[in-house]
CSV table of C-alpha atoms in Angstrom, one decimal:
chain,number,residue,atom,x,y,z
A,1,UNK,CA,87.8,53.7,-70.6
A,2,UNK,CA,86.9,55.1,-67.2
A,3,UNK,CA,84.3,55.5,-64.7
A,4,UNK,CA,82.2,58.6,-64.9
A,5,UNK,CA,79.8,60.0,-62.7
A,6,UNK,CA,76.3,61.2,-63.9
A,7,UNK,CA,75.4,63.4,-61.5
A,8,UNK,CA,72.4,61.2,-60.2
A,9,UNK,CA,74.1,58.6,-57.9
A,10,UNK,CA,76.0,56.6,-60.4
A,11,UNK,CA,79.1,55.7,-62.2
A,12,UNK,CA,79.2,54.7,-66.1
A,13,UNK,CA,81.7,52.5,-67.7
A,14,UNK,CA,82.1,53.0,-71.1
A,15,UNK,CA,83.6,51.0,-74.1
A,16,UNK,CA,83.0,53.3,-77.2
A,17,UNK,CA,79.3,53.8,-77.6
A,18,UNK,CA,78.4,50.4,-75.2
A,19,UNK,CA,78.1,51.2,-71.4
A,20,UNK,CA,79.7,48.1,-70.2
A,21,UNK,CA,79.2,48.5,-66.4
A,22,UNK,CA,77.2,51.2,-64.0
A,23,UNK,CA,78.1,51.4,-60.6
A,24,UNK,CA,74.9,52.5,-57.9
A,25,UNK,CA,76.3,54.1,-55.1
A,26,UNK,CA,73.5,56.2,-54.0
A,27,UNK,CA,70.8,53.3,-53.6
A,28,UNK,CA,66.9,54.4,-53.3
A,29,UNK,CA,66.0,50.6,-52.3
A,30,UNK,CA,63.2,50.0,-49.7
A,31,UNK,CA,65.5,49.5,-46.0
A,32,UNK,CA,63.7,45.5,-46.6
A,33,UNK,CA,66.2,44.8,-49.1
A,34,UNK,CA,69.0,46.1,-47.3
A,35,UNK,CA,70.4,48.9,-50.1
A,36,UNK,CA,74.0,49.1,-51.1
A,37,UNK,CA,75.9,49.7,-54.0
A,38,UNK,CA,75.3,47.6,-56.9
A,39,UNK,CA,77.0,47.2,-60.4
A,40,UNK,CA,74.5,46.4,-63.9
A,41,UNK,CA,77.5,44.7,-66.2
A,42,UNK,CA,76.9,44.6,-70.3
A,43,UNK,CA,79.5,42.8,-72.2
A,44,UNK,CA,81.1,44.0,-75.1
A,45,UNK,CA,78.8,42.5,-77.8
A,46,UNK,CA,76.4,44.2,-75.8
A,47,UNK,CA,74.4,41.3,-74.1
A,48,UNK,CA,72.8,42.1,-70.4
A,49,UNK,CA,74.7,39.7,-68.1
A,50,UNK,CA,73.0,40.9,-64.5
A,51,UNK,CA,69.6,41.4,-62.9
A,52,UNK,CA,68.0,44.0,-61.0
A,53,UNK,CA,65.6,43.1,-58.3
A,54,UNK,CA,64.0,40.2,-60.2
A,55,UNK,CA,60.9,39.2,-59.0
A,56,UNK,CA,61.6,35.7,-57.2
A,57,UNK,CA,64.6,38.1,-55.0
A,58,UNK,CA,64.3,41.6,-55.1
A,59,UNK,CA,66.9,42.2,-53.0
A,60,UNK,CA,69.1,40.4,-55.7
A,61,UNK,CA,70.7,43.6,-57.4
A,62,UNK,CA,73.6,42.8,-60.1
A,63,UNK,CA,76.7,42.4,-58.9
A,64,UNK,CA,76.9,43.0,-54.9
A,65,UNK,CA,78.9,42.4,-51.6
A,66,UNK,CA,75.8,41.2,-50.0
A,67,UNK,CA,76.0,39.3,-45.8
A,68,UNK,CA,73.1,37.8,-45.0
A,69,UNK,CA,74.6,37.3,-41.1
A,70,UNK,CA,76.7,39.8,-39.4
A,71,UNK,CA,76.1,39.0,-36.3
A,72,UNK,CA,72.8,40.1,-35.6
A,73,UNK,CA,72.6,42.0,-38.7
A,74,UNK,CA,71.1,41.0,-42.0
A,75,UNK,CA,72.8,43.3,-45.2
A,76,UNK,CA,71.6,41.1,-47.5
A,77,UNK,CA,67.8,41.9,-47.9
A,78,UNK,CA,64.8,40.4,-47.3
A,79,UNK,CA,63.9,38.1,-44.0
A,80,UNK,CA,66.5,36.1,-42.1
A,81,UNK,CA,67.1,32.5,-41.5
A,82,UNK,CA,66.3,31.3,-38.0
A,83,UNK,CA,66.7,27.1,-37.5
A,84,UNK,CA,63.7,25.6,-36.5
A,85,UNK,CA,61.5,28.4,-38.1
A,86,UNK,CA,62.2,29.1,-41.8
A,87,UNK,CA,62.9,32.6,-42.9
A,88,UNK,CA,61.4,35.4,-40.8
A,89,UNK,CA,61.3,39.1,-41.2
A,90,UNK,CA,63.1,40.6,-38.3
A,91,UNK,CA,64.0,44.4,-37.7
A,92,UNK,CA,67.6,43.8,-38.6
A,93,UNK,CA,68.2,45.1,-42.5
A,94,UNK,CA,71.3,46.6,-42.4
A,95,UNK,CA,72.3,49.0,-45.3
A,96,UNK,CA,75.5,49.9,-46.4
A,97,UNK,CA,75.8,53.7,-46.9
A,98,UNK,CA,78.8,55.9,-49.9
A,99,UNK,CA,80.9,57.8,-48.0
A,100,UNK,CA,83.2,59.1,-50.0
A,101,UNK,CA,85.7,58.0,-53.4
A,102,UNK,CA,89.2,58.7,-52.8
A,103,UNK,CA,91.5,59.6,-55.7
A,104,UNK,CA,92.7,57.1,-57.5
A,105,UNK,CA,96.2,56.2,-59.0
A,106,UNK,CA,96.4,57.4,-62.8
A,107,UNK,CA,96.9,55.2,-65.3
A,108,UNK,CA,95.3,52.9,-68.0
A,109,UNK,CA,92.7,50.8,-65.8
A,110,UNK,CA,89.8,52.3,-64.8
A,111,UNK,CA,89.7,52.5,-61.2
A,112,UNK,CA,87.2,53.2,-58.4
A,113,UNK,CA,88.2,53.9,-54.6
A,114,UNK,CA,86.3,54.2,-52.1
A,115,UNK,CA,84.9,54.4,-48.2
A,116,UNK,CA,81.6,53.3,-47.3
A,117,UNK,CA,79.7,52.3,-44.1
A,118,UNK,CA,77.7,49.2,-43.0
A,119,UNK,CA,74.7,50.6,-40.9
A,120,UNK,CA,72.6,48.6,-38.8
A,121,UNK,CA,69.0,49.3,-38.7
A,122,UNK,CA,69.1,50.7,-35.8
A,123,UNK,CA,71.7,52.9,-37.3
A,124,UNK,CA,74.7,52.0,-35.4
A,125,UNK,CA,77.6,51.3,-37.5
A,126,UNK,CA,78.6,47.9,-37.3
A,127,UNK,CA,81.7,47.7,-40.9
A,128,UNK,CA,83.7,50.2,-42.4
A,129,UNK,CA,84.8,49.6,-45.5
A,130,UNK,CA,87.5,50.4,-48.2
A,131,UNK,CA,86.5,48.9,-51.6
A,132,UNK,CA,87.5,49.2,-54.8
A,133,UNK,CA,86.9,48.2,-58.1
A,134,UNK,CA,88.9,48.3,-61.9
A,135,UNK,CA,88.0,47.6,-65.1
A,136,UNK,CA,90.4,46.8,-67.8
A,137,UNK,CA,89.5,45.1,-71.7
A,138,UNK,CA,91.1,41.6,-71.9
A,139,UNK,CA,90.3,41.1,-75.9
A,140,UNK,CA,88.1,41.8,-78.6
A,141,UNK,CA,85.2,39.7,-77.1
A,142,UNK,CA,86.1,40.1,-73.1
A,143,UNK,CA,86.3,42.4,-70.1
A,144,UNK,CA,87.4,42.4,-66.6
A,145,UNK,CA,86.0,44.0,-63.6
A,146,UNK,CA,87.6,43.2,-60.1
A,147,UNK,CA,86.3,43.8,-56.6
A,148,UNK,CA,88.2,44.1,-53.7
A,149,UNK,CA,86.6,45.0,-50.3
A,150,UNK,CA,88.6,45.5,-46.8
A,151,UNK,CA,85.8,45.1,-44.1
A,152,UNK,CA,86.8,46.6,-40.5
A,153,UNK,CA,84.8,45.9,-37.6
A,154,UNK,CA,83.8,48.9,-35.8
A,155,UNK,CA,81.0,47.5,-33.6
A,156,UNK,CA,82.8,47.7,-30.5
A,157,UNK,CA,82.6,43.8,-30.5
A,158,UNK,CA,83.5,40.6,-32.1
A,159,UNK,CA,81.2,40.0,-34.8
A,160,UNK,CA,80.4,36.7,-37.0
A,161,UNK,CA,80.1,36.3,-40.2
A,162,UNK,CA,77.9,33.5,-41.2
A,163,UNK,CA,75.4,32.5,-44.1
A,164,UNK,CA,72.1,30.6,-43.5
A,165,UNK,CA,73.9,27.0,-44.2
A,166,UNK,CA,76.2,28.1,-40.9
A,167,UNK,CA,72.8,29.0,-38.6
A,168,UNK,CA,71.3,25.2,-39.9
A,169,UNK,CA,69.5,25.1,-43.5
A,170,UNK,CA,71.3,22.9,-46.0
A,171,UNK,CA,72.7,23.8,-48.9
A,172,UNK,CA,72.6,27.7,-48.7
A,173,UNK,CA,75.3,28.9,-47.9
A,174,UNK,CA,75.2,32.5,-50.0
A,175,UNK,CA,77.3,35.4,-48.5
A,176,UNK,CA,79.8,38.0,-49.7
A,177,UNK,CA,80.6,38.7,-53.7
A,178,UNK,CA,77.0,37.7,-55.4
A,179,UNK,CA,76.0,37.7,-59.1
A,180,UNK,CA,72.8,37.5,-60.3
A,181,UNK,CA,72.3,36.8,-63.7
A,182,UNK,CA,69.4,37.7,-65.8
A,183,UNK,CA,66.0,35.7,-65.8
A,184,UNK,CA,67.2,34.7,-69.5
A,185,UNK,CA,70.5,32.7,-68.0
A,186,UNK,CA,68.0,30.7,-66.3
A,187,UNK,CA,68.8,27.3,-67.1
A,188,UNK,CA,72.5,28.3,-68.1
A,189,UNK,CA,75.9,26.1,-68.2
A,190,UNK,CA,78.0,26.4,-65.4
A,191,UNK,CA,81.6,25.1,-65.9
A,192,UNK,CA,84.6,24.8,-63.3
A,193,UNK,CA,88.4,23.7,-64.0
A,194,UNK,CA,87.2,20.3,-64.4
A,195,UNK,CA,84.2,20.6,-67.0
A,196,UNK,CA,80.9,20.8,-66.5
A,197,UNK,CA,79.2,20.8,-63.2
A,198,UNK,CA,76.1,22.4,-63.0
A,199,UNK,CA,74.1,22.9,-59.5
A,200,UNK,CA,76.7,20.2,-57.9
A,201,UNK,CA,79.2,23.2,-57.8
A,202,UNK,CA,77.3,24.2,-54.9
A,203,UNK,CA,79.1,23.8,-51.5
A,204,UNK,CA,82.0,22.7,-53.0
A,205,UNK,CA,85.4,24.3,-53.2
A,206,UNK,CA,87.5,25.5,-56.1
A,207,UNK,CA,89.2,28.9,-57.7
A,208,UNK,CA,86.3,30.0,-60.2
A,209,UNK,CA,83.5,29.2,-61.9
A,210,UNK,CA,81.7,29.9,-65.0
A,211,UNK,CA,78.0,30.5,-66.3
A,212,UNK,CA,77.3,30.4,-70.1
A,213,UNK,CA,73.6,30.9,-70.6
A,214,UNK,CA,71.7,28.9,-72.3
A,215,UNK,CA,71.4,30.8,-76.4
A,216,UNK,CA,75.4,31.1,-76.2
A,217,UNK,CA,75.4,34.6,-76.1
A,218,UNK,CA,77.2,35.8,-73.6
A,219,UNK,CA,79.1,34.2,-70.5
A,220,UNK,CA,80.6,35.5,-67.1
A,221,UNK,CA,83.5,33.8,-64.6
A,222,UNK,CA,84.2,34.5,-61.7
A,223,UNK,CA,87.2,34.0,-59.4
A,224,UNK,CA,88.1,34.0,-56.0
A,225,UNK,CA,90.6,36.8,-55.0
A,226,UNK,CA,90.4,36.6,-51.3
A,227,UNK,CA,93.3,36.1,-49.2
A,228,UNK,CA,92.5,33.1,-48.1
A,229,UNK,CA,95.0,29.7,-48.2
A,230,UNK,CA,92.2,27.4,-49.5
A,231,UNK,CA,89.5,27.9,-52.1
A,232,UNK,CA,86.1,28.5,-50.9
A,233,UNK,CA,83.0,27.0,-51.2
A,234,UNK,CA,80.6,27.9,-53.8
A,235,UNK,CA,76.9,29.4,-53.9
A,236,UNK,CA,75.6,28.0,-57.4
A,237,UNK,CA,72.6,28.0,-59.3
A,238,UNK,CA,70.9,27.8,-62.7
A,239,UNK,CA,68.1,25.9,-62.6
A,240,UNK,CA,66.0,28.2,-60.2
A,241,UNK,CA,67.6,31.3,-61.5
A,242,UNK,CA,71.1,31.8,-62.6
A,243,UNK,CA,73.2,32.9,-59.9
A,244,UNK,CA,77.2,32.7,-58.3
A,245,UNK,CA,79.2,33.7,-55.3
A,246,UNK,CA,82.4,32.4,-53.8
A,247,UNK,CA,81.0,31.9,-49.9
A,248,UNK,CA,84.0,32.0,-47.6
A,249,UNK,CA,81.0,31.1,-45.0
A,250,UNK,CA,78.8,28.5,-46.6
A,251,UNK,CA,79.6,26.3,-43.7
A,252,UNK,CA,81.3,27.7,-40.7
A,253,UNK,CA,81.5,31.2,-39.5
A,254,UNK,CA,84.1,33.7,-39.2
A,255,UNK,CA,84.5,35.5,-36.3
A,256,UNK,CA,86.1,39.3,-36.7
A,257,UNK,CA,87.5,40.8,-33.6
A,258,UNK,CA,86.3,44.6,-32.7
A,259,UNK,CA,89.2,46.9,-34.5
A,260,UNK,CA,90.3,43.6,-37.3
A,261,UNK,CA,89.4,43.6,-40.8
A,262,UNK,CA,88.5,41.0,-43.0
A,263,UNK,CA,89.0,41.1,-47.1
A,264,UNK,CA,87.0,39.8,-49.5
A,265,UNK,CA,87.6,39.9,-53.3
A,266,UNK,CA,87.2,38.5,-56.6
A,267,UNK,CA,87.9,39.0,-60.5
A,268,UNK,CA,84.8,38.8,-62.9
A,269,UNK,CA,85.4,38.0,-66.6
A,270,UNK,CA,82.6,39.1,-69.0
A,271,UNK,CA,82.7,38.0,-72.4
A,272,UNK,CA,81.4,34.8,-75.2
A,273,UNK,CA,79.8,32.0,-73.3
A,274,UNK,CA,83.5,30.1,-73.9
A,275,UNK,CA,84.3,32.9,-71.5
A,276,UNK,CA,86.2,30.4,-69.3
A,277,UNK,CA,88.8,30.2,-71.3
A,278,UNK,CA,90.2,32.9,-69.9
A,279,UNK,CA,90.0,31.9,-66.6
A,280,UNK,CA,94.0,29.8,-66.0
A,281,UNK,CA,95.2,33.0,-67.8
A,282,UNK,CA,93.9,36.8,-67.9
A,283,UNK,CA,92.2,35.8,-64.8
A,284,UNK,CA,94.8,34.4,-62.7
A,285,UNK,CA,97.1,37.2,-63.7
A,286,UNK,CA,94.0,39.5,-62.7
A,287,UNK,CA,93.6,37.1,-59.1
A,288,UNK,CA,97.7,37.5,-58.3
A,289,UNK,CA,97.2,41.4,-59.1
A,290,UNK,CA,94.4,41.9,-56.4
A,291,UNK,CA,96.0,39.6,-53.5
A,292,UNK,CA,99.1,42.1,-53.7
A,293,UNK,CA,97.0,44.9,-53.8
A,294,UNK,CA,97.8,46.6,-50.0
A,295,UNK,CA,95.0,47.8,-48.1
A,296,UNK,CA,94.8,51.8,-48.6
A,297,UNK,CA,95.9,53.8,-45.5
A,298,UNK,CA,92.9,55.4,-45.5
A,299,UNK,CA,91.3,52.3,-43.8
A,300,UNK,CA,93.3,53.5,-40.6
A,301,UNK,CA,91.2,56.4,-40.7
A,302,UNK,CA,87.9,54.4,-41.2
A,303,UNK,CA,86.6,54.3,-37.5
């Protein structure tokens, strides 16, 4: 199993004849919807388990590191939150642009490194970035894909990190690793270590959470990897369209110093809809894995 390249701007993972994830580096997005790269993810059996620019978001794309407030800077898509006014569209869609994949170590996981660059609209670059990304099987029904993103402010100032919950609207606190689920999860179950918990999950803290949709065909967890000492709060939904993120800044901002970087990171299980299972074991294994994963040394070289 490894990623390939097809020669048009894209990776493909593939598990025999299934292509279980492909990785858009080279978006062709409008500049609205802030482009970046994006993974489609498939589970084994062969189910669909993202969404690509649905119509109610279509700056929603798969599985994305998506920041709706850096600073001034929107690279999430669409209009930004301003308190007192609602959403407006301001000249501020960032994009976040491939620079190069490094080579990777060799070995049984399928592995993706590489440097990209976080581009305001007005083309000044505001993040570099080192991310990268393995896949590995887990069993006969379940794969794992894990993200891991080193984000160094290059701005030549401090920047925030925020989320429209920190600038004033309730209860939307989206920002950093976001996964859209298909228009047919609508309505899904989403589980955390405690059982059920639907849309409460949102704003509250905890390691992962699950989504099962609602035939029982296919399911998705994800986990928080991030170096952070307490679990983040959670951007959760299913009734208005199926969707999760751990949001290190659903509530409060986090200010990045010019020349400091910031990780973010998390382990997504795809599999059955009793997909959670795996969650206290393949995935905390997955979770320790990426926190003791060192920041590669070509991050030094980033700005």
């Amino acid at each position: 199993m490894l990623f390939t390249d097809d020669g048009a701007g894209r990776l493909r993972l593939r598990d025999g004849d299934t292509t279980l994830a492909e990785y858009v580096y080279l978006p062709t997005e409008p500049a609205l919807e802030s482009p970046r790269p994006y993974l489609s993810l498939t589970s084994r059996a062969g189910i669909d388990v993202t969404a690509y620019r649905p119509d109610d978001h279509v700056w929603h794309k798969g599985l994305s590191l998506a920041l709706p407030v850096v600073g001034a800077h929107n690279f999430w898509g669409g209009p930004t939150y301003i308190h007192g006014e609602g959403y407006i569209q301001l000249p501020n869609n960032g994009a976040q642009s491939h620079r190069s994949f490094l080579p990777s170590p060799d070995g049984a996981v399928a592995r993706v490194d590489e440097t990209l660059d976080w581009v305001a609209e007005s083309g000044d670059l505001v993040l570099s970035e080192a991310r990268t990304l393995t896949a590995r099987i887990v069993d006969g029904e379940t794969w794992a894909l894990t993200w891991r993103s080193a984000l160094r402010n290059v701005s030549g100032a401090a920047v925030g990190f925020g989320s429209p919950t920190s600038k004033g609207r309730p209860n939307a606190g989206y920002a950093g690793i976001f996964w859209r689920g298909p228009v047919s999860f609508t309505g899904g179950e989403i589980v955390g270590p405690g059982g059920t918990v639907g849309d409460a999950a949102r704003g509250e803290p905890g390691p992962w959470l699950a989504f099962a949709s609602p035939e029982r065909d296919a399911g998705v967890v994800m986990l928080d990897a991030s170096d952070a000492a307490a679990s983040p709060p959670w951007f959760a939904r299913s009734e208005e369209y199926a969707g999760l993120n751990p949001a290190p800044f659903f509530y409060d901002e986090t200010v990045l110093s010019d020349g400091d970087t910031l990780i973010l990171a998390a382990v997504i299980l795809i599999g059955a809809a009793d997909v959670a299972a795996h969650a206290a074991s393949a995935g905390a294994a997955l979770v320790a894995e990426v926190r003791s994963a060192s920041t590669p040394s070509t991050l030094e070289e980033l700005s």
